[in-house]
mmCIF file of C-alpha atoms and ligand atoms in Angstrom:
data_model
loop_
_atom_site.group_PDB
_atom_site.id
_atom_site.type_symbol
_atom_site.label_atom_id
_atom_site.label_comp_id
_atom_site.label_asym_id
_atom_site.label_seq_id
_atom_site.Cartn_x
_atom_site.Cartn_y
_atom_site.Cartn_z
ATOM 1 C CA UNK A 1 37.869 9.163 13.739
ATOM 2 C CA UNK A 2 36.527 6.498 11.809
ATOM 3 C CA UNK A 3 32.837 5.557 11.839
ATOM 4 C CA UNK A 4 32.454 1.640 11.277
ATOM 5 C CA UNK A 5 28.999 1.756 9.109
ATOM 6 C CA UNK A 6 28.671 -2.137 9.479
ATOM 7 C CA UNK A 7 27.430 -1.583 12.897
ATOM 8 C CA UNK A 8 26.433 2.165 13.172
ATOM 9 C CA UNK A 9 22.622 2.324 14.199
ATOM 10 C CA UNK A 10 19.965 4.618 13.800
ATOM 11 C CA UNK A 11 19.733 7.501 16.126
ATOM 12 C CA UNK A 12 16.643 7.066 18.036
ATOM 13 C CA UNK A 13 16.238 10.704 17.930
ATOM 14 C CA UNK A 14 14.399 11.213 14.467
ATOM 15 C CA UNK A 15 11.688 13.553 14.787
ATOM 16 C CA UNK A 16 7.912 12.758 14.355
ATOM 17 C CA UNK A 17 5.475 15.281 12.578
ATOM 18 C CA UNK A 18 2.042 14.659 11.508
ATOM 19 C CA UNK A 19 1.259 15.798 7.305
ATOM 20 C CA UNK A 20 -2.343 15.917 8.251
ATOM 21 C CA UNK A 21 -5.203 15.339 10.600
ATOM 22 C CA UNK A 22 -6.509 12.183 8.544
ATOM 23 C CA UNK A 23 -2.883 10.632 8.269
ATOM 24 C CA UNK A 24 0.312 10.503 7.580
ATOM 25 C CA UNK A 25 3.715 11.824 9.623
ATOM 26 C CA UNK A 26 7.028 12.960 8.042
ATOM 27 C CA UNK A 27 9.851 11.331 9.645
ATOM 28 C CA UNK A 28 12.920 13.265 9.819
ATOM 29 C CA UNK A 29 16.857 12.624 11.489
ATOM 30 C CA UNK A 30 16.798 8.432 10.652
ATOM 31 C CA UNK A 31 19.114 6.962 8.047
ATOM 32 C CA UNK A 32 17.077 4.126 6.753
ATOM 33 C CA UNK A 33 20.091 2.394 5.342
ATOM 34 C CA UNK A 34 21.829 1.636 8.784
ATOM 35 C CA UNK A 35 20.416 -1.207 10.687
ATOM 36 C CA UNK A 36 17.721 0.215 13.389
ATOM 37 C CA UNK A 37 18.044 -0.810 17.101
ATOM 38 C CA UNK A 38 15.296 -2.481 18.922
ATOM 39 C CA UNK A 39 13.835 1.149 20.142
ATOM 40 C CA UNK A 40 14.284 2.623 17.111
ATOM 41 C CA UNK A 41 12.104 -0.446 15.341
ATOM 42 C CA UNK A 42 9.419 -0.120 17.961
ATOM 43 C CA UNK A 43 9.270 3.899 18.099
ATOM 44 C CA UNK A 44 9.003 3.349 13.605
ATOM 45 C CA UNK A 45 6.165 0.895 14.870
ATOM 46 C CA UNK A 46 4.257 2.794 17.279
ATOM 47 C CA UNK A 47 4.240 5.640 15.124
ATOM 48 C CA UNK A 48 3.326 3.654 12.049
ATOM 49 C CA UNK A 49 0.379 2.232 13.725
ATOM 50 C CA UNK A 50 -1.209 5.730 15.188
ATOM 51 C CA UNK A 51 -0.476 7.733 11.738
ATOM 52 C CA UNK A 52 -0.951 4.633 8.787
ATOM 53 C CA UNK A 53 1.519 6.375 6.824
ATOM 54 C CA UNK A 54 5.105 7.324 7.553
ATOM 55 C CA UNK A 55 6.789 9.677 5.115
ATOM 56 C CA UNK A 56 10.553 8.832 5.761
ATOM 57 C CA UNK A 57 12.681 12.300 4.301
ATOM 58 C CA UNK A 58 16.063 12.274 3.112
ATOM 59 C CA UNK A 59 16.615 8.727 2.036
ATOM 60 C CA UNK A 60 18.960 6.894 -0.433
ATOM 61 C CA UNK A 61 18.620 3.019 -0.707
ATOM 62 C CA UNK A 62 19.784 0.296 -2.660
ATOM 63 C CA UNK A 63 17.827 -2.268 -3.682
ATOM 64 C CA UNK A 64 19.217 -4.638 -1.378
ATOM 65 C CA UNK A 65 19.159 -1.677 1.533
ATOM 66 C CA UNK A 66 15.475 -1.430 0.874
ATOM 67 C CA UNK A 67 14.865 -5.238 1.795
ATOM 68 C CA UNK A 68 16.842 -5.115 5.028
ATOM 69 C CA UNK A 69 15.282 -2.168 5.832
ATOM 70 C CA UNK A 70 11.742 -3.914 5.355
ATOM 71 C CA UNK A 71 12.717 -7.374 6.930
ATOM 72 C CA UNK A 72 13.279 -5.575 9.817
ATOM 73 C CA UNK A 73 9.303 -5.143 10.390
ATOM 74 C CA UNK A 74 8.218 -8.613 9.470
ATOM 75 C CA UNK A 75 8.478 -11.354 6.376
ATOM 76 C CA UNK A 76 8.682 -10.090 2.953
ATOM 77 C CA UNK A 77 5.752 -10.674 0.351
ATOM 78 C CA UNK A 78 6.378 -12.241 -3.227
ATOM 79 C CA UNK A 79 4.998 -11.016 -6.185
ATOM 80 C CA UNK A 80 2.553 -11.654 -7.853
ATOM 81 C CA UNK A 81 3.303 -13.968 -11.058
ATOM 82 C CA UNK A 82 2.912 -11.663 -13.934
ATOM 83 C CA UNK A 83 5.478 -9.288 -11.598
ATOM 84 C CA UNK A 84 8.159 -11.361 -12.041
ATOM 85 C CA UNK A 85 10.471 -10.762 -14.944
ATOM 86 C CA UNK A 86 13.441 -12.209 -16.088
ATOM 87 C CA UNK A 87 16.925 -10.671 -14.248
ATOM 88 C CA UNK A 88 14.746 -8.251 -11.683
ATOM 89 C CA UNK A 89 15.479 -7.985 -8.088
ATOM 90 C CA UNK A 90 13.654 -10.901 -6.677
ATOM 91 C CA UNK A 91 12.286 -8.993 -3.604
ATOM 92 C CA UNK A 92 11.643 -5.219 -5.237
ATOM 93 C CA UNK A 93 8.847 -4.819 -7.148
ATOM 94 C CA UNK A 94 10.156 -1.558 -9.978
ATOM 95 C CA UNK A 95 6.674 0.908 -10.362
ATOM 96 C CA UNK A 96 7.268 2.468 -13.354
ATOM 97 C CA UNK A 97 6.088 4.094 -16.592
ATOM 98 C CA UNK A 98 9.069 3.247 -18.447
ATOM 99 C CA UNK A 99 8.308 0.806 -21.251
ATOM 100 C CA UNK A 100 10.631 -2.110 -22.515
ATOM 101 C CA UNK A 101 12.295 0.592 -24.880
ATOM 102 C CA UNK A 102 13.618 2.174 -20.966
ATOM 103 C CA UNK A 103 11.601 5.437 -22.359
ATOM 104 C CA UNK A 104 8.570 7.001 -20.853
ATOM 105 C CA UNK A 105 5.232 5.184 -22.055
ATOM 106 C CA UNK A 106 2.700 7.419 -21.088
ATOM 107 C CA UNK A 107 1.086 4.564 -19.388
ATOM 108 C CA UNK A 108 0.966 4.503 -15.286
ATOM 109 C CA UNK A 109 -0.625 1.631 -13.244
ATOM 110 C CA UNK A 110 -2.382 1.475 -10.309
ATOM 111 C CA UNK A 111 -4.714 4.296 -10.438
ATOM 112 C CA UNK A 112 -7.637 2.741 -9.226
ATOM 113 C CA UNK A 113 -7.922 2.706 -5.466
ATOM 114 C CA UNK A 114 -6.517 -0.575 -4.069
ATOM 115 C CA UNK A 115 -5.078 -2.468 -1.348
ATOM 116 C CA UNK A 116 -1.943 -4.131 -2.205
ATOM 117 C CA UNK A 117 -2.585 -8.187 -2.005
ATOM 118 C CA UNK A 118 -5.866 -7.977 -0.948
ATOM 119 C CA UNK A 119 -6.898 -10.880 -2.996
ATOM 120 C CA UNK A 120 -4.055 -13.332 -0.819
ATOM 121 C CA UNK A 121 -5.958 -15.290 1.763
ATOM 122 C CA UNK A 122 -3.309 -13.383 4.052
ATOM 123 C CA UNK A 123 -3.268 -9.493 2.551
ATOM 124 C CA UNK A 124 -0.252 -7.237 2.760
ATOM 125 C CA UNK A 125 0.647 -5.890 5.682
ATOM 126 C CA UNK A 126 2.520 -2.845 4.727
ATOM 127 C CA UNK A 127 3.791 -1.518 1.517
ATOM 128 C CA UNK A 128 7.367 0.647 1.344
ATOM 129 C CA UNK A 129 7.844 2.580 -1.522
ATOM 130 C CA UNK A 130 11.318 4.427 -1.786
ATOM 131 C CA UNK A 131 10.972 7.835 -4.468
ATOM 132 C CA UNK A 132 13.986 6.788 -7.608
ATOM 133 C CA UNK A 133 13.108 8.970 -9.807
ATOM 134 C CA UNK A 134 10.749 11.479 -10.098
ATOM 135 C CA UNK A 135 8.397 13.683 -12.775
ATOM 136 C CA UNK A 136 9.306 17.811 -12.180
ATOM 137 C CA UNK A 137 5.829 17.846 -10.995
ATOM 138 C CA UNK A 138 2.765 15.368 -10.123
ATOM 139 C CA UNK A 139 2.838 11.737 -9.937
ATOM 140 C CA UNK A 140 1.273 11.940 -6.583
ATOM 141 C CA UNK A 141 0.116 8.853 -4.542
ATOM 142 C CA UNK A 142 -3.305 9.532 -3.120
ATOM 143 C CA UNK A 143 -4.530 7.309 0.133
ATOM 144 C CA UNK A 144 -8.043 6.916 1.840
ATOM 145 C CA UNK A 145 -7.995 6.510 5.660
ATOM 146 C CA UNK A 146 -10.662 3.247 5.840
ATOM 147 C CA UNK A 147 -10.814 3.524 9.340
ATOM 148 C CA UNK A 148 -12.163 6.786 9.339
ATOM 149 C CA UNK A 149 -14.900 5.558 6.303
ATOM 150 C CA UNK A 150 -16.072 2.952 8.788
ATOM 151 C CA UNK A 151 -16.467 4.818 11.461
ATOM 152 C CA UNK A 152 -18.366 7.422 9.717
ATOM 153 C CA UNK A 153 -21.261 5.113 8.375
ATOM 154 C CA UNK A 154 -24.419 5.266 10.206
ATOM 155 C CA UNK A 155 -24.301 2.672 13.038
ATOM 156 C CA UNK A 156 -27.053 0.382 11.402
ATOM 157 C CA UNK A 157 -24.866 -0.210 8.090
ATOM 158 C CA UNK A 158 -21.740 -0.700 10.274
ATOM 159 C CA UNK A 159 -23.484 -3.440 12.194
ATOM 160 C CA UNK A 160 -25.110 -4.724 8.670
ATOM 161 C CA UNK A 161 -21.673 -4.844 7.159
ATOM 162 C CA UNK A 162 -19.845 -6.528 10.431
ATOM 163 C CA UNK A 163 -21.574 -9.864 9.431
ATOM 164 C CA UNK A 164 -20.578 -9.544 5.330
ATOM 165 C CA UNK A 165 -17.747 -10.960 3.563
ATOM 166 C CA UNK A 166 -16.295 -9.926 0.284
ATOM 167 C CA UNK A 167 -14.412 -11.618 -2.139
ATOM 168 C CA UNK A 168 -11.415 -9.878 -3.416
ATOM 169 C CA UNK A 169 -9.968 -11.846 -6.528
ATOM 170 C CA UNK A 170 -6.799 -11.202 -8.978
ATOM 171 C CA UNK A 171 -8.639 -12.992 -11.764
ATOM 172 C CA UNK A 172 -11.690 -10.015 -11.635
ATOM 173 C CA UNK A 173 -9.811 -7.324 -11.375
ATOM 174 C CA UNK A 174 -7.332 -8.225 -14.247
ATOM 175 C CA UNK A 175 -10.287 -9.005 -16.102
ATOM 176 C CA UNK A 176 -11.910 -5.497 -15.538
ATOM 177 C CA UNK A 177 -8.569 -3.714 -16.903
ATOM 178 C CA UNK A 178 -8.638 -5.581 -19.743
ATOM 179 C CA UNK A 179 -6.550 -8.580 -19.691
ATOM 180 C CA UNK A 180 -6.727 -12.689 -19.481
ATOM 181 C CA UNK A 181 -5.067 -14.071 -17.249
ATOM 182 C CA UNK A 182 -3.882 -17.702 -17.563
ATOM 183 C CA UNK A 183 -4.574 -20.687 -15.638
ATOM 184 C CA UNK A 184 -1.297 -20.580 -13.659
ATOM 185 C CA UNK A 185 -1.521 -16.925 -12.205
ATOM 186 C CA UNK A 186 -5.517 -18.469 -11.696
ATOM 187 C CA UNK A 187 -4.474 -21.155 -9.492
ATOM 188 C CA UNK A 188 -1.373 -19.487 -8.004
ATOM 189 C CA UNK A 189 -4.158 -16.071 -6.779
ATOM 190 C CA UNK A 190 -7.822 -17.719 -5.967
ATOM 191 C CA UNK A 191 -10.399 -15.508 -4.890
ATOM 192 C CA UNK A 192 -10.207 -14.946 -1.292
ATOM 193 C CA UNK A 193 -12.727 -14.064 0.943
ATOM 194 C CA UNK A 194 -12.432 -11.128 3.893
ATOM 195 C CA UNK A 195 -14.692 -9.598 6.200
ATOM 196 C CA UNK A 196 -15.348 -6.325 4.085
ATOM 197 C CA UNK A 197 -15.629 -4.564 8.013
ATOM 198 C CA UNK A 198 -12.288 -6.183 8.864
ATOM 199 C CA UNK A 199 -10.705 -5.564 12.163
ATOM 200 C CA UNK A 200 -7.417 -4.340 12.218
ATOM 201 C CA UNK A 201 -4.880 -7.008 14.092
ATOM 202 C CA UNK A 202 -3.175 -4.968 16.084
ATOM 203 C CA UNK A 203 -5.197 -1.560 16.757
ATOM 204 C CA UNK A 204 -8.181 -3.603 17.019
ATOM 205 C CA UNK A 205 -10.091 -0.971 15.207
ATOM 206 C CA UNK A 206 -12.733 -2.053 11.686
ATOM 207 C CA UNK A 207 -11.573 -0.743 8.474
ATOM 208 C CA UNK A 208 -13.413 -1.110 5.338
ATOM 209 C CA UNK A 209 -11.321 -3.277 3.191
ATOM 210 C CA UNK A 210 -12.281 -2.726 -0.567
ATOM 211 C CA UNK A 211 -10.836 -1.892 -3.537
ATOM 212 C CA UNK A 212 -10.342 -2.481 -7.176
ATOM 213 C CA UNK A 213 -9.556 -6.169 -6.380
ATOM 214 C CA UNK A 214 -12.820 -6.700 -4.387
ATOM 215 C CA UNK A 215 -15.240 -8.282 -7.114
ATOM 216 C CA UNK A 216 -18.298 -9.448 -5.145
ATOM 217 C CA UNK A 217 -20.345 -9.738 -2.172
ATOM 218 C CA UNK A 218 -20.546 -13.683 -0.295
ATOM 219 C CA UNK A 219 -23.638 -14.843 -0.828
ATOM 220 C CA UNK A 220 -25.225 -11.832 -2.545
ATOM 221 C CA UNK A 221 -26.262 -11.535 -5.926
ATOM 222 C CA UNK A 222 -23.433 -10.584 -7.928
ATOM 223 C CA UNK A 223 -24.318 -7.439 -9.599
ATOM 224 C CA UNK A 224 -26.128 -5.576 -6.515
ATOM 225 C CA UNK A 225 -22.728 -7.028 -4.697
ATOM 226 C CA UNK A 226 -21.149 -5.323 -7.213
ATOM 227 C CA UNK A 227 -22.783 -2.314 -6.893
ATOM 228 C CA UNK A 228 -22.804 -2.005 -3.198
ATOM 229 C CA UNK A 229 -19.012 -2.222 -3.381
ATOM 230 C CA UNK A 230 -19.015 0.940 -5.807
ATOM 231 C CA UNK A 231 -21.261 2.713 -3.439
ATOM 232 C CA UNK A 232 -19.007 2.230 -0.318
ATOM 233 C CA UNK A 233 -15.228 2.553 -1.988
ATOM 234 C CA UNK A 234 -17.285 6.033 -3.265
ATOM 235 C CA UNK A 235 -18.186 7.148 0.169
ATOM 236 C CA UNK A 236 -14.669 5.855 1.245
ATOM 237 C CA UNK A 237 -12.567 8.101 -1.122
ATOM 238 C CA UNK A 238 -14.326 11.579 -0.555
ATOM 239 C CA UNK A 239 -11.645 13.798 0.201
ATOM 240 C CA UNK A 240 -12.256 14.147 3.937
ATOM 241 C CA UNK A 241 -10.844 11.063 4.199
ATOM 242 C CA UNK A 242 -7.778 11.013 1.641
ATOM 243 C CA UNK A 243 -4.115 12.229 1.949
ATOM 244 C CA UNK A 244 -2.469 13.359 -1.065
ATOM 245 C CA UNK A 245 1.139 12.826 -0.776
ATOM 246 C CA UNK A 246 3.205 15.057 -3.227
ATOM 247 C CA UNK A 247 6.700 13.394 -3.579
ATOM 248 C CA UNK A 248 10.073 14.928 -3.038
ATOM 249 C CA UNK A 249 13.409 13.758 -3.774
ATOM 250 C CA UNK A 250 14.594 11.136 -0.782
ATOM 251 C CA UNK A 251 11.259 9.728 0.186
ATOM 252 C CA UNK A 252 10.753 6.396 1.502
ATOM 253 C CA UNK A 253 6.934 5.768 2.347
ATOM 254 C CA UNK A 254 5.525 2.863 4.267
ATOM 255 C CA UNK A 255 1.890 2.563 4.610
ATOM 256 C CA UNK A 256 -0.284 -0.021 6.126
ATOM 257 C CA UNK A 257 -2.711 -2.081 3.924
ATOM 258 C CA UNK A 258 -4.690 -2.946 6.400
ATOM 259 C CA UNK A 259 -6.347 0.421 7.021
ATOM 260 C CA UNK A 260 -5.670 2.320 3.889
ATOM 261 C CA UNK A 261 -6.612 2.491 0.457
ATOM 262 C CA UNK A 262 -3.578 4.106 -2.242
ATOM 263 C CA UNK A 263 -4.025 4.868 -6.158
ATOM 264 C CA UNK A 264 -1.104 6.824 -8.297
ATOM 265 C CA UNK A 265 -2.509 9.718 -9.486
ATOM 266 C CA UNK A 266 -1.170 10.417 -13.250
ATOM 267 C CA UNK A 267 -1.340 13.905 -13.044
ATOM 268 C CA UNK A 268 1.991 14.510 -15.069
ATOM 269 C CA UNK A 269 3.064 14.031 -18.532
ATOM 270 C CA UNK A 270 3.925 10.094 -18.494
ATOM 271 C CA UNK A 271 4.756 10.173 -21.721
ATOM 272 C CA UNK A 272 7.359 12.677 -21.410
ATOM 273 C CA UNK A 273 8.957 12.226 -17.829
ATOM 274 C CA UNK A 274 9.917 9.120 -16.072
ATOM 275 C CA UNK A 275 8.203 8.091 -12.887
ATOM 276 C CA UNK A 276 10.138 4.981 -10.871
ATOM 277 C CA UNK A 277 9.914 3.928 -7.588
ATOM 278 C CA UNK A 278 11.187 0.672 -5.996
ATOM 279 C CA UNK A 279 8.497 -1.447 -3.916
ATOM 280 C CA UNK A 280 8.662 -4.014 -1.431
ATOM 281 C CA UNK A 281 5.625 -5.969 0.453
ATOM 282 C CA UNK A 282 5.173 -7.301 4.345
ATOM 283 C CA UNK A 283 2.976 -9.959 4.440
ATOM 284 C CA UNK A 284 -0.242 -10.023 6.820
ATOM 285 C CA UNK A 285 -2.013 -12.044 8.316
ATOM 286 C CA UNK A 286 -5.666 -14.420 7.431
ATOM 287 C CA UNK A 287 -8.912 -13.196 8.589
HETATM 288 FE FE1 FE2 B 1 -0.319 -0.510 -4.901
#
């Protein structure tokens, strides 16, 4: 018998185990790279939304199997300006340590706790991040559940911090690792400003939305902004409230901005073993 893969769907009967009692579930007996049937979309959906982090097992995409996948939750995010270089995929963002030479660098980015596109006036939705290759050990992604740091905070701060905004801008945080930016990634990424207690579209529920792209307080003096910030991304990353995720061979994660916090964790030898994993954004929405 021949199996026509054009039109095969997903089995709806993948299998649905939490990693964790702050987040995360393992997904297991789904084939990512056949389209997914309406039940099979809104089962992925439902789950995403009660765990914030779905660790898909098993997986093998192309590029252009990893966008279809994605478009099937919502629209797809561009880069960012500096992200886009000359003959890459237009759509998949390559995280890597592999410099220009194709070699190991020792250099990984992103290890500072962040929120991908926080500083666009409407911040990622979800990130999907599909395992290519992988260090014999380490390279972990770390996330913080910022639901959970909300709800923790006394219920005076909470109701302080429901009435502040923060600005999260691309300019700072480039700036605080180091480099100028020009002009054009200036007025293509303004600062934007979001409610740092910032409800959650569809759950409803307040997360804290920080990281290393929120520069300042609204209307507060920069520096105690500044430090308030520190003080509340510290509270936020204690390890009751993070997931480590140790990578295997096949995994496809998809995480949701809105509620979570990520950072790569170089705990392996970058500058011996190569570290690449294809990326691709769903935009949000405004607050
Ligand atoms: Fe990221």
């Amino acid at each position: 018998m021949t199996v026509d893969t054009a039109t095969k769907t997903a089995s709806e009967a993948f299998t649905v185990t939490p990693l964790s009692d702050i987040m995360a579930a393992e997904v297991t007996g789904i084939d990512l790279a056949q389209p997914l049937d309406q039940a099979t979309r809104d089962a992925i959906q439902e789950a995403f939304l009660a765990h914030q982090l779905l660790v898909f097992r098993d997986q093998k995409l192309t590029k252009d199997q990893q966008v279809a996948f994605t478009e099937q939750f919502g629209t797809l995010e561009r880069h960012a300006l500096t992200n886009i270089t000359p003959g890459a995929h237009p759509l998949v963002h390559m995280v890597t340590n592999l410099g220009a030479d194709g070699k190991p660098s020792g250099v990984v980015k992103s290890t500072r706790w962040h929120s991908d596109k926080s500083f666009r006036e409407a911040p990622s939705m979800a990130s999907i991040l599909h395992a290519v290759t992988l260090p014999p050990d380490g390279g972990d992604t770390c996330f913080a559940n910022m639901y959970r740091a909300y709800d923790a905070l006394p219920e005076a701060e909470r109701t302080e911090l429901d009435t502040i905004k923060v600005v999260h801008s691309w300019p700072d945080s480039r700036e605080n690792i180091g480099r100028k930016i020009s002009q054009a990634e200036i007025d293509d990424a303004p600062p934007q400003a979001h409610p740092i207690a910032r409800p959650h579209p569809e759950t409803g529920r307040k997360a804290l939305f920080l990281g290393m792209h929120a520069a300042y307080l609204d209307g507060v003096d920069r520096d105690a902004g500044l430090a308030r910030i520190e003080q509340l991304e510290a509270h936020s990353t204690q390890d009751k409230f993070v997931y480590r995720h140790n990578w295997c061979q096949g995994d496809l994660l998809m995480w949701d901005n809105r509620c979570l916090l990520h950072r790569a964790d170089p705990n392996f030898d970058a500058a011996a073993h190569p570290r690449v994993m294809h990326r691709t954004c769903l935009r949000g929405t405004p607050t």
